[in-house]
Amino acid sequence: MSVVDDKTVVRQYFNSTGFDRWQRIYGNGEVNRVQRDIRDGHQQTVDRVLEWLQADGNLGGLMVCDAGCGVGSLSIPLGDAGAIVSASDISEKMVAEASQRARNQLITRASNINFMAQDLEKLTGRYHTVICLDVLIHYPQNQAAEMISHLCSLAENRIILSFAPKTLALSILKKIGEFFPGPSKTTRAYQHREADIIKILSDNGFTVSRESMISTRFYFSRLLEAIRC
């Protein structure tokens, strides 16, 4: 599958069966045991990022880019905390859902968030902090490198990324999972070596300042915060 095909598959998936699946996982409705586990893992990642940002004590008025915002799991609490958020996703349906959730949940802060459907690599602007959570798993290493480099060019001070770490145990688990494809599992799941991600960040002038590992039974995410040198 080519790089272009990966993007096409991801866009089509999250505008169709993938949207139905993931907006349910990221919501509050009834889900199965595996989906609840993934929901919990994703929320732990969001909560960890919020902890980091809140600990810095400067969220009010902070310019933040949430690249791959999904249904707004991070963008909405950031906007509620006073950050000025530019939130984007490759899926038009995800962006529409995120925008609606923001209007429903934020009485006075919805205007803090600008939602848009856009390819990550076409994003423009300058932001204090750029965040990209649970996106790199959908793309191979060469395209991930291009994406990270572009995100680094948008970040004046900090970039926060999450990715599925490439380890022997997780590689085996992934292989086992491929024997049991579900109807909504239509995108490839790519793992990335942490050393490769750190090198990309370093090549773009960033050094890792905080890190965390979020793991549940079915969700594994390595989280890195990098500061511009």
mmCIF file of N, CA, C and O in Angstrom, residues 82-178:
data_model
loop_
_atom_site.group_PDB
_atom_site.id
_atom_site.type_symbol
_atom_site.label_atom_id
_atom_site.label_comp_id
_atom_site.label_asym_id
_atom_site.label_seq_id
_atom_site.Cartn_x
_atom_site.Cartn_y
_atom_site.Cartn_z
ATOM 1 N N GLY A 82 -9.311 27.390 28.939
ATOM 2 C CA GLY A 82 -8.925 28.716 28.486
ATOM 3 C C GLY A 82 -7.918 28.759 27.360
ATOM 4 O O GLY A 82 -7.555 29.840 26.889
ATOM 5 N N ALA A 83 -7.447 27.598 26.912
ATOM 6 C CA ALA A 83 -6.509 27.574 25.795
ATOM 7 C C ALA A 83 -7.224 27.971 24.505
ATOM 8 O O ALA A 83 -8.440 27.780 24.363
ATOM 9 N N ILE A 84 -6.483 28.526 23.560
ATOM 10 C CA ILE A 84 -7.005 28.837 22.227
ATOM 11 C C ILE A 84 -6.565 27.698 21.314
ATOM 12 O O ILE A 84 -5.380 27.555 21.017
ATOM 13 N N VAL A 85 -7.522 26.895 20.882
ATOM 14 C CA VAL A 85 -7.214 25.619 20.254
ATOM 15 C C VAL A 85 -7.586 25.610 18.772
ATOM 16 O O VAL A 85 -8.710 25.954 18.395
ATOM 17 N N SER A 86 -6.631 25.204 17.944
ATOM 18 C CA SER A 86 -6.890 24.914 16.541
ATOM 19 C C SER A 86 -6.942 23.399 16.419
ATOM 20 O O SER A 86 -5.921 22.719 16.566
ATOM 21 N N ALA A 87 -8.133 22.852 16.195
ATOM 22 C CA ALA A 87 -8.338 21.398 16.212
ATOM 23 C C ALA A 87 -8.690 20.904 14.822
ATOM 24 O O ALA A 87 -9.611 21.418 14.189
ATOM 25 N N SER A 88 -7.962 19.906 14.353
ATOM 26 C CA SER A 88 -8.185 19.411 12.996
ATOM 27 C C SER A 88 -8.187 17.899 12.967
ATOM 28 O O SER A 88 -7.622 17.235 13.843
ATOM 29 N N ASP A 89 -8.836 17.361 11.941
ATOM 30 C CA ASP A 89 -8.850 15.920 11.727
ATOM 31 C C ASP A 89 -9.046 15.656 10.247
ATOM 32 O O ASP A 89 -9.658 16.472 9.538
ATOM 33 N N ILE A 90 -8.536 14.530 9.778
ATOM 34 C CA ILE A 90 -8.663 14.179 8.372
ATOM 35 C C ILE A 90 -10.107 13.817 8.015
ATOM 36 O O ILE A 90 -10.507 13.871 6.856
ATOM 37 N N SER A 91 -10.906 13.466 9.033
ATOM 38 C CA SER A 91 -12.282 13.027 8.816
ATOM 39 C C SER A 91 -13.283 14.153 9.049
ATOM 40 O O SER A 91 -13.354 14.725 10.130
ATOM 41 N N GLU A 92 -14.070 14.453 8.028
ATOM 42 C CA GLU A 92 -15.090 15.474 8.154
ATOM 43 C C GLU A 92 -16.128 15.093 9.208
ATOM 44 O O GLU A 92 -16.608 15.951 9.961
ATOM 45 N N LYS A 93 -16.478 13.810 9.286
ATOM 46 C CA LYS A 93 -17.489 13.378 10.247
ATOM 47 C C LYS A 93 -16.967 13.492 11.673
ATOM 48 O O LYS A 93 -17.717 13.850 12.592
ATOM 49 N N MET A 94 -15.696 13.211 11.892
ATOM 50 C CA MET A 94 -15.119 13.365 13.223
ATOM 51 C C MET A 94 -15.145 14.833 13.651
ATOM 52 O O MET A 94 -15.485 15.164 14.789
ATOM 53 N N VAL A 95 -14.778 15.722 12.741
ATOM 54 C CA VAL A 95 -14.758 17.153 13.052
ATOM 55 C C VAL A 95 -16.164 17.651 13.369
ATOM 56 O O VAL A 95 -16.362 18.430 14.318
ATOM 57 N N ALA A 96 -17.147 17.211 12.602
ATOM 58 C CA ALA A 96 -18.532 17.621 12.858
ATOM 59 C C ALA A 96 -18.991 17.141 14.233
ATOM 60 O O ALA A 96 -19.655 17.880 14.976
ATOM 61 N N GLU A 97 -18.633 15.923 14.587
ATOM 62 C CA GLU A 97 -18.988 15.382 15.900
ATOM 63 C C GLU A 97 -18.292 16.158 17.012
ATOM 64 O O GLU A 97 -18.903 16.491 18.037
ATOM 65 N N ALA A 98 -17.008 16.458 16.826
ATOM 66 C CA ALA A 98 -16.253 17.205 17.835
ATOM 67 C C ALA A 98 -16.853 18.589 18.044
ATOM 68 O O ALA A 98 -16.998 19.058 19.184
ATOM 69 N N SER A 99 -17.201 19.255 16.956
ATOM 70 C CA SER A 99 -17.784 20.584 17.039
ATOM 71 C C SER A 99 -19.109 20.556 17.788
ATOM 72 O O SER A 99 -19.394 21.430 18.619
ATOM 73 N N GLN A 100 -19.919 19.544 17.511
ATOM 74 C CA GLN A 100 -21.214 19.424 18.198
ATOM 75 C C GLN A 100 -21.006 19.150 19.685
ATOM 76 O O GLN A 100 -21.701 19.727 20.539
ATOM 77 N N ARG A 101 -20.058 18.292 20.014
ATOM 78 C CA ARG A 101 -19.787 18.008 21.426
ATOM 79 C C ARG A 101 -19.306 19.257 22.153
ATOM 80 O O ARG A 101 -19.668 19.492 23.312
ATOM 81 N N ALA A 102 -18.494 20.053 21.490
ATOM 82 C CA ALA A 102 -18.008 21.288 22.107
ATOM 83 C C ALA A 102 -19.170 22.226 22.399
ATOM 84 O O ALA A 102 -19.241 22.834 23.480
ATOM 85 N N ARG A 103 -20.093 22.357 21.454
ATOM 86 C CA ARG A 103 -21.247 23.234 21.670
ATOM 87 C C ARG A 103 -22.130 22.719 22.803
ATOM 88 O O ARG A 103 -22.701 23.506 23.566
ATOM 89 N N ASN A 104 -22.227 21.397 22.911
ATOM 90 C CA ASN A 104 -23.065 20.813 23.958
ATOM 91 C C ASN A 104 -22.428 20.925 25.344
ATOM 92 O O ASN A 104 -23.131 21.088 26.349
ATOM 93 N N GLN A 105 -21.098 20.848 25.411
ATOM 94 C CA GLN A 105 -20.412 20.768 26.697
ATOM 95 C C GLN A 105 -19.892 22.111 27.199
ATOM 96 O O GLN A 105 -19.710 22.289 28.409
ATOM 97 N N LEU A 106 -19.614 23.031 26.292
ATOM 98 C CA LEU A 106 -19.014 24.294 26.689
ATOM 99 C C LEU A 106 -20.011 25.439 26.502
ATOM 100 O O LEU A 106 -20.350 25.795 25.379
ATOM 101 N N ILE A 107 -20.443 26.002 27.593
ATOM 102 C CA ILE A 107 -21.436 27.072 27.519
ATOM 103 C C ILE A 107 -20.793 28.377 27.065
ATOM 104 O O ILE A 107 -21.316 29.089 26.204
ATOM 105 N N THR A 108 -19.636 28.697 27.616
ATOM 106 C CA THR A 108 -19.004 29.990 27.318
ATOM 107 C C THR A 108 -17.677 29.859 26.597
ATOM 108 O O THR A 108 -17.116 30.861 26.173
ATOM 109 N N ARG A 109 -17.143 28.639 26.451
ATOM 110 C CA ARG A 109 -15.791 28.482 25.919
ATOM 111 C C ARG A 109 -15.737 27.839 24.542
ATOM 112 O O ARG A 109 -14.659 27.591 24.020
ATOM 113 N N ALA A 110 -16.885 27.540 23.942
ATOM 114 C CA ALA A 110 -16.874 26.853 22.644
ATOM 115 C C ALA A 110 -16.117 27.653 21.596
ATOM 116 O O ALA A 110 -15.468 27.085 20.709
ATOM 117 N N SER A 111 -16.157 28.982 21.698
ATOM 118 C CA SER A 111 -15.483 29.822 20.709
ATOM 119 C C SER A 111 -13.965 29.759 20.837
ATOM 120 O O SER A 111 -13.247 30.257 19.966
ATOM 121 N N ASN A 112 -13.463 29.153 21.917
ATOM 122 C CA ASN A 112 -12.016 28.998 22.084
ATOM 123 C C ASN A 112 -11.435 27.972 21.117
ATOM 124 O O ASN A 112 -10.211 27.882 20.972
ATOM 125 N N ILE A 113 -12.292 27.175 20.495
ATOM 126 C CA ILE A 113 -11.830 26.077 19.651
ATOM 127 C C ILE A 113 -12.277 26.287 18.213
ATOM 128 O O ILE A 113 -13.463 26.492 17.945
ATOM 129 N N ASN A 114 -11.331 26.212 17.299
ATOM 130 C CA ASN A 114 -11.629 26.287 15.870
ATOM 131 C C ASN A 114 -11.438 24.900 15.270
ATOM 132 O O ASN A 114 -10.316 24.405 15.165
ATOM 133 N N PHE A 115 -12.542 24.245 14.912
ATOM 134 C CA PHE A 115 -12.483 22.906 14.340
ATOM 135 C C PHE A 115 -12.439 22.994 12.816
ATOM 136 O O PHE A 115 -13.150 23.804 12.208
ATOM 137 N N MET A 116 -11.618 22.134 12.206
ATOM 138 C CA MET A 116 -11.555 22.105 10.744
ATOM 139 C C MET A 116 -11.151 20.708 10.261
ATOM 140 O O MET A 116 -10.378 20.011 10.926
ATOM 141 N N ALA A 117 -11.697 20.318 9.133
ATOM 142 C CA ALA A 117 -11.332 19.057 8.498
ATOM 143 C C ALA A 117 -10.165 19.323 7.561
ATOM 144 O O ALA A 117 -10.320 20.035 6.562
ATOM 145 N N GLN A 118 -9.000 18.783 7.911
ATOM 146 C CA GLN A 118 -7.817 19.075 7.106
ATOM 147 C C GLN A 118 -6.763 17.994 7.288
ATOM 148 O O GLN A 118 -6.592 17.435 8.374
ATOM 149 N N ASP A 119 -6.059 17.713 6.218
ATOM 150 C CA ASP A 119 -4.922 16.809 6.235
ATOM 151 C C ASP A 119 -3.841 17.398 7.135
ATOM 152 O O ASP A 119 -3.506 18.581 7.036
ATOM 153 N N LEU A 120 -3.301 16.584 7.996
ATOM 154 C CA LEU A 120 -2.288 17.047 8.953
ATOM 155 C C LEU A 120 -1.145 17.791 8.272
ATOM 156 O O LEU A 120 -0.682 18.822 8.767
ATOM 157 N N GLU A 121 -0.697 17.290 7.149
ATOM 158 C CA GLU A 121 0.468 17.891 6.496
ATOM 159 C C GLU A 121 0.150 19.197 5.767
ATOM 160 O O GLU A 121 1.053 19.847 5.247
ATOM 161 N N LYS A 122 -1.120 19.594 5.749
ATOM 162 C CA LYS A 122 -1.498 20.873 5.147
ATOM 163 C C LYS A 122 -1.781 21.938 6.203
ATOM 164 O O LYS A 122 -2.152 23.061 5.866
ATOM 165 N N LEU A 123 -1.591 21.596 7.471
ATOM 166 C CA LEU A 123 -1.819 22.570 8.537
ATOM 167 C C LEU A 123 -0.800 23.699 8.443
ATOM 168 O O LEU A 123 0.363 23.479 8.106
ATOM 169 N N THR A 124 -1.244 24.894 8.773
ATOM 170 C CA THR A 124 -0.364 26.060 8.770
ATOM 171 C C THR A 124 -0.522 26.800 10.094
ATOM 172 O O THR A 124 -1.404 26.497 10.897
ATOM 173 N N GLY A 125 0.328 27.793 10.288
ATOM 174 C CA GLY A 125 0.245 28.615 11.480
ATOM 175 C C GLY A 125 1.396 28.351 12.429
ATOM 176 O O GLY A 125 2.267 27.497 12.170
ATOM 177 N N ARG A 126 1.406 29.091 13.532
ATOM 178 C CA ARG A 126 2.421 28.924 14.569
ATOM 179 C C ARG A 126 1.714 28.818 15.907
ATOM 180 O O ARG A 126 0.799 29.594 16.208
ATOM 181 N N TYR A 127 2.144 27.839 16.707
ATOM 182 C CA TYR A 127 1.489 27.550 17.975
ATOM 183 C C TYR A 127 2.544 27.343 19.058
ATOM 184 O O TYR A 127 3.629 26.821 18.790
ATOM 185 N N HIS A 128 2.198 27.723 20.275
ATOM 186 C CA HIS A 128 3.103 27.448 21.388
ATOM 187 C C HIS A 128 3.313 25.947 21.523
ATOM 188 O O HIS A 128 4.439 25.468 21.659
ATOM 189 N N THR A 129 2.199 25.191 21.459
ATOM 190 C CA THR A 129 2.237 23.741 21.661
ATOM 191 C C THR A 129 1.474 23.035 20.554
ATOM 192 O O THR A 129 0.342 23.418 20.236
ATOM 193 N N VAL A 130 2.083 22.012 19.984
ATOM 194 C CA VAL A 130 1.430 21.160 18.988
ATOM 195 C C VAL A 130 1.289 19.762 19.583
ATOM 196 O O VAL A 130 2.253 19.209 20.124
ATOM 197 N N ILE A 131 0.083 19.197 19.484
ATOM 198 C CA ILE A 131 -0.203 17.893 20.077
ATOM 199 C C ILE A 131 -0.785 16.975 19.010
ATOM 200 O O ILE A 131 -1.642 17.384 18.222
ATOM 201 N N CYS A 132 -0.329 15.734 19.006
ATOM 202 C CA CYS A 132 -0.823 14.754 18.041
ATOM 203 C C CYS A 132 -0.923 13.401 18.746
ATOM 204 O O CYS A 132 0.087 12.726 18.973
ATOM 205 N N LEU A 133 -2.136 13.011 19.104
ATOM 206 C CA LEU A 133 -2.354 11.796 19.876
ATOM 207 C C LEU A 133 -3.049 10.712 19.045
ATOM 208 O O LEU A 133 -4.033 10.984 18.350
ATOM 209 N N ASP A 134 -2.535 9.496 19.154
ATOM 210 C CA ASP A 134 -3.159 8.308 18.558
ATOM 211 C C ASP A 134 -3.422 8.457 17.064
ATOM 212 O O ASP A 134 -4.424 7.983 16.536
ATOM 213 N N VAL A 135 -2.493 9.121 16.378
ATOM 214 C CA VAL A 135 -2.593 9.298 14.929
ATOM 215 C C VAL A 135 -1.530 8.481 14.198
ATOM 216 O O VAL A 135 -1.817 7.844 13.179
ATOM 217 N N LEU A 136 -0.310 8.477 14.720
ATOM 218 C CA LEU A 136 0.813 7.839 14.019
ATOM 219 C C LEU A 136 0.619 6.347 13.821
ATOM 220 O O LEU A 136 1.233 5.753 12.933
ATOM 221 N N ILE A 137 -0.246 5.734 14.621
ATOM 222 C CA ILE A 137 -0.490 4.295 14.477
ATOM 223 C C ILE A 137 -1.078 3.958 13.102
ATOM 224 O O ILE A 137 -0.974 2.827 12.625
ATOM 225 N N HIS A 138 -1.656 4.941 12.433
ATOM 226 C CA HIS A 138 -2.290 4.699 11.129
ATOM 227 C C HIS A 138 -1.323 4.851 9.957
ATOM 228 O O HIS A 138 -1.716 4.612 8.808
ATOM 229 N N TYR A 139 -0.052 5.232 10.218
ATOM 230 C CA TYR A 139 0.861 5.558 9.122
ATOM 231 C C TYR A 139 2.215 4.882 9.291
ATOM 232 O O TYR A 139 2.721 4.754 10.413
ATOM 233 N N PRO A 140 2.825 4.477 8.176
ATOM 234 C CA PRO A 140 4.147 3.834 8.215
ATOM 235 C C PRO A 140 5.241 4.832 8.578
ATOM 236 O O PRO A 140 5.024 6.041 8.597
ATOM 237 N N GLN A 141 6.449 4.319 8.842
ATOM 238 C CA GLN A 141 7.531 5.140 9.374
ATOM 239 C C GLN A 141 7.892 6.316 8.477
ATOM 240 O O GLN A 141 8.083 7.435 8.956
ATOM 241 N N ASN A 142 7.988 6.086 7.166
ATOM 242 C CA ASN A 142 8.400 7.189 6.296
ATOM 243 C C ASN A 142 7.401 8.334 6.310
ATOM 244 O O ASN A 142 7.767 9.508 6.324
ATOM 245 N N GLN A 143 6.124 8.004 6.343
ATOM 246 C CA GLN A 143 5.129 9.068 6.380
ATOM 247 C C GLN A 143 5.043 9.686 7.769
ATOM 248 O O GLN A 143 4.818 10.894 7.906
ATOM 249 N N ALA A 144 5.245 8.883 8.799
ATOM 250 C CA ALA A 144 5.260 9.417 10.162
ATOM 251 C C ALA A 144 6.373 10.447 10.308
ATOM 252 O O ALA A 144 6.195 11.483 10.958
ATOM 253 N N ALA A 145 7.517 10.180 9.708
ATOM 254 C CA ALA A 145 8.644 11.127 9.779
ATOM 255 C C ALA A 145 8.274 12.451 9.140
ATOM 256 O O ALA A 145 8.578 13.528 9.685
ATOM 257 N N GLU A 146 7.607 12.404 7.988
ATOM 258 C CA GLU A 146 7.186 13.630 7.321
ATOM 259 C C GLU A 146 6.168 14.385 8.167
ATOM 260 O O GLU A 146 6.218 15.622 8.281
ATOM 261 N N MET A 147 5.249 13.655 8.776
ATOM 262 C CA MET A 147 4.215 14.280 9.595
ATOM 263 C C MET A 147 4.826 14.964 10.814
ATOM 264 O O MET A 147 4.494 16.118 11.132
ATOM 265 N N ILE A 148 5.706 14.254 11.511
ATOM 266 C CA ILE A 148 6.324 14.819 12.705
ATOM 267 C C ILE A 148 7.142 16.050 12.353
ATOM 268 O O ILE A 148 7.099 17.070 13.057
ATOM 269 N N SER A 149 7.885 15.974 11.267
ATOM 270 C CA SER A 149 8.701 17.121 10.854
ATOM 271 C C SER A 149 7.821 18.334 10.566
ATOM 272 O O SER A 149 8.162 19.466 10.929
ATOM 273 N N HIS A 150 6.689 18.098 9.912
ATOM 274 C CA HIS A 150 5.795 19.219 9.626
ATOM 275 C C HIS A 150 5.214 19.790 10.916
ATOM 276 O O HIS A 150 5.138 21.018 11.082
ATOM 277 N N LEU A 151 4.812 18.929 11.835
ATOM 278 C CA LEU A 151 4.270 19.406 13.103
ATOM 279 C C LEU A 151 5.315 20.205 13.874
ATOM 280 O O LEU A 151 4.992 21.217 14.504
ATOM 281 N N CYS A 152 6.553 19.760 13.820
ATOM 282 C CA CYS A 152 7.637 20.495 14.491
ATOM 283 C C CYS A 152 7.771 21.908 13.923
ATOM 284 O O CYS A 152 8.073 22.857 14.656
ATOM 285 N N SER A 153 7.542 22.056 12.622
ATOM 286 C CA SER A 153 7.671 23.378 11.999
ATOM 287 C C SER A 153 6.581 24.337 12.469
ATOM 288 O O SER A 153 6.728 25.557 12.343
ATOM 289 N N LEU A 154 5.492 23.791 13.025
ATOM 290 C CA LEU A 154 4.393 24.624 13.506
ATOM 291 C C LEU A 154 4.559 25.001 14.975
ATOM 292 O O LEU A 154 3.888 25.922 15.454
ATOM 293 N N ALA A 155 5.419 24.275 15.681
ATOM 294 C CA ALA A 155 5.540 24.428 17.130
ATOM 295 C C ALA A 155 6.646 25.409 17.498
ATOM 296 O O ALA A 155 7.813 25.206 17.147
ATOM 297 N N GLU A 156 6.285 26.456 18.210
ATOM 298 C CA GLU A 156 7.285 27.426 18.655
ATOM 299 C C GLU A 156 8.053 26.924 19.875
ATOM 300 O O GLU A 156 9.232 27.200 20.021
ATOM 301 N N ASN A 157 7.362 26.189 20.762
ATOM 302 C CA ASN A 157 7.994 25.783 22.008
ATOM 303 C C ASN A 157 7.956 24.287 22.292
ATOM 304 O O ASN A 157 8.913 23.739 22.828
ATOM 305 N N ARG A 158 6.850 23.626 21.942
ATOM 306 C CA ARG A 158 6.678 22.260 22.432
ATOM 307 C C ARG A 158 5.844 21.438 21.466
ATOM 308 O O ARG A 158 4.936 21.938 20.804
ATOM 309 N N ILE A 159 6.164 20.133 21.424
ATOM 310 C CA ILE A 159 5.361 19.177 20.672
ATOM 311 C C ILE A 159 5.141 17.951 21.552
ATOM 312 O O ILE A 159 6.054 17.510 22.257
ATOM 313 N N ILE A 160 3.919 17.435 21.544
ATOM 314 C CA ILE A 160 3.559 16.246 22.319
ATOM 315 C C ILE A 160 2.992 15.215 21.362
ATOM 316 O O ILE A 160 2.040 15.497 20.628
ATOM 317 N N LEU A 161 3.580 14.023 21.366
ATOM 318 C CA LEU A 161 3.189 12.952 20.453
ATOM 319 C C LEU A 161 2.896 11.670 21.221
ATOM 320 O O LEU A 161 3.514 11.393 22.251
ATOM 321 N N SER A 162 1.974 10.877 20.684
ATOM 322 C CA SER A 162 1.808 9.515 21.177
ATOM 323 C C SER A 162 1.917 8.565 19.996
ATOM 324 O O SER A 162 1.567 8.913 18.867
ATOM 325 N N PHE A 163 2.418 7.372 20.261
ATOM 326 C CA PHE A 163 2.568 6.370 19.205
ATOM 327 C C PHE A 163 2.572 4.986 19.834
ATOM 328 O O PHE A 163 2.818 4.829 21.042
ATOM 329 N N ALA A 164 2.285 3.988 19.022
ATOM 330 C CA ALA A 164 2.338 2.603 19.473
ATOM 331 C C ALA A 164 3.789 2.140 19.409
ATOM 332 O O ALA A 164 4.367 2.084 18.319
ATOM 333 N N PRO A 165 4.412 1.841 20.553
ATOM 334 C CA PRO A 165 5.831 1.493 20.543
ATOM 335 C C PRO A 165 6.074 0.129 19.915
ATOM 336 O O PRO A 165 5.278 -0.797 20.076
ATOM 337 N N LYS A 166 7.163 0.032 19.197
ATOM 338 C CA LYS A 166 7.520 -1.228 18.542
ATOM 339 C C LYS A 166 8.378 -2.047 19.499
ATOM 340 O O LYS A 166 9.550 -1.752 19.708
ATOM 341 N N THR A 167 7.768 -3.051 20.101
ATOM 342 C CA THR A 167 8.464 -3.971 20.991
ATOM 343 C C THR A 167 8.142 -5.393 20.554
ATOM 344 O O THR A 167 7.167 -5.626 19.836
ATOM 345 N N LEU A 168 8.935 -6.346 20.999
ATOM 346 C CA LEU A 168 8.708 -7.738 20.612
ATOM 347 C C LEU A 168 7.344 -8.218 21.087
ATOM 348 O O LEU A 168 6.587 -8.833 20.323
ATOM 349 N N ALA A 169 6.998 -7.904 22.332
ATOM 350 C CA ALA A 169 5.732 -8.372 22.888
ATOM 351 C C ALA A 169 4.544 -7.804 22.127
ATOM 352 O O ALA A 169 3.596 -8.523 21.791
ATOM 353 N N LEU A 170 4.592 -6.513 21.835
ATOM 354 C CA LEU A 170 3.481 -5.897 21.117
ATOM 355 C C LEU A 170 3.425 -6.348 19.663
ATOM 356 O O LEU A 170 2.346 -6.451 19.080
ATOM 357 N N SER A 171 4.570 -6.623 19.074
ATOM 358 C CA SER A 171 4.594 -7.129 17.694
ATOM 359 C C SER A 171 3.932 -8.499 17.621
ATOM 360 O O SER A 171 3.177 -8.795 16.688
ATOM 361 N N ILE A 172 4.186 -9.338 18.619
ATOM 362 C CA ILE A 172 3.553 -10.663 18.671
ATOM 363 C C ILE A 172 2.049 -10.520 18.863
ATOM 364 O O ILE A 172 1.247 -11.185 18.199
ATOM 365 N N LEU A 173 1.646 -9.627 19.791
ATOM 366 C CA LEU A 173 0.224 -9.402 20.037
ATOM 367 C C LEU A 173 -0.478 -8.901 18.785
ATOM 368 O O LEU A 173 -1.592 -9.320 18.463
ATOM 369 N N LYS A 174 0.186 -8.018 18.041
ATOM 370 C CA LYS A 174 -0.386 -7.491 16.800
ATOM 371 C C LYS A 174 -0.566 -8.611 15.785
ATOM 372 O O LYS A 174 -1.587 -8.685 15.104
ATOM 373 N N LYS A 175 0.418 -9.493 15.663
ATOM 374 C CA LYS A 175 0.318 -10.605 14.724
ATOM 375 C C LYS A 175 -0.849 -11.512 15.078
ATOM 376 O O LYS A 175 -1.595 -11.972 14.205
ATOM 377 N N ILE A 176 -1.031 -11.772 16.363
ATOM 378 C CA ILE A 176 -2.151 -12.611 16.796
ATOM 379 C C ILE A 176 -3.470 -11.950 16.422
ATOM 380 O O ILE A 176 -4.396 -12.589 15.916
ATOM 381 N N GLY A 177 -3.562 -10.626 16.649
ATOM 382 C CA GLY A 177 -4.783 -9.902 16.346
ATOM 383 C C GLY A 177 -5.134 -9.932 14.875
ATOM 384 O O GLY A 177 -6.316 -9.890 14.509
ATOM 385 N N GLU A 178 -4.131 -10.043 14.006
ATOM 386 C CA GLU A 178 -4.384 -10.055 12.568
ATOM 387 C C GLU A 178 -5.087 -11.326 12.115
ATOM 388 O O GLU A 178 -5.666 -11.376 11.033
#
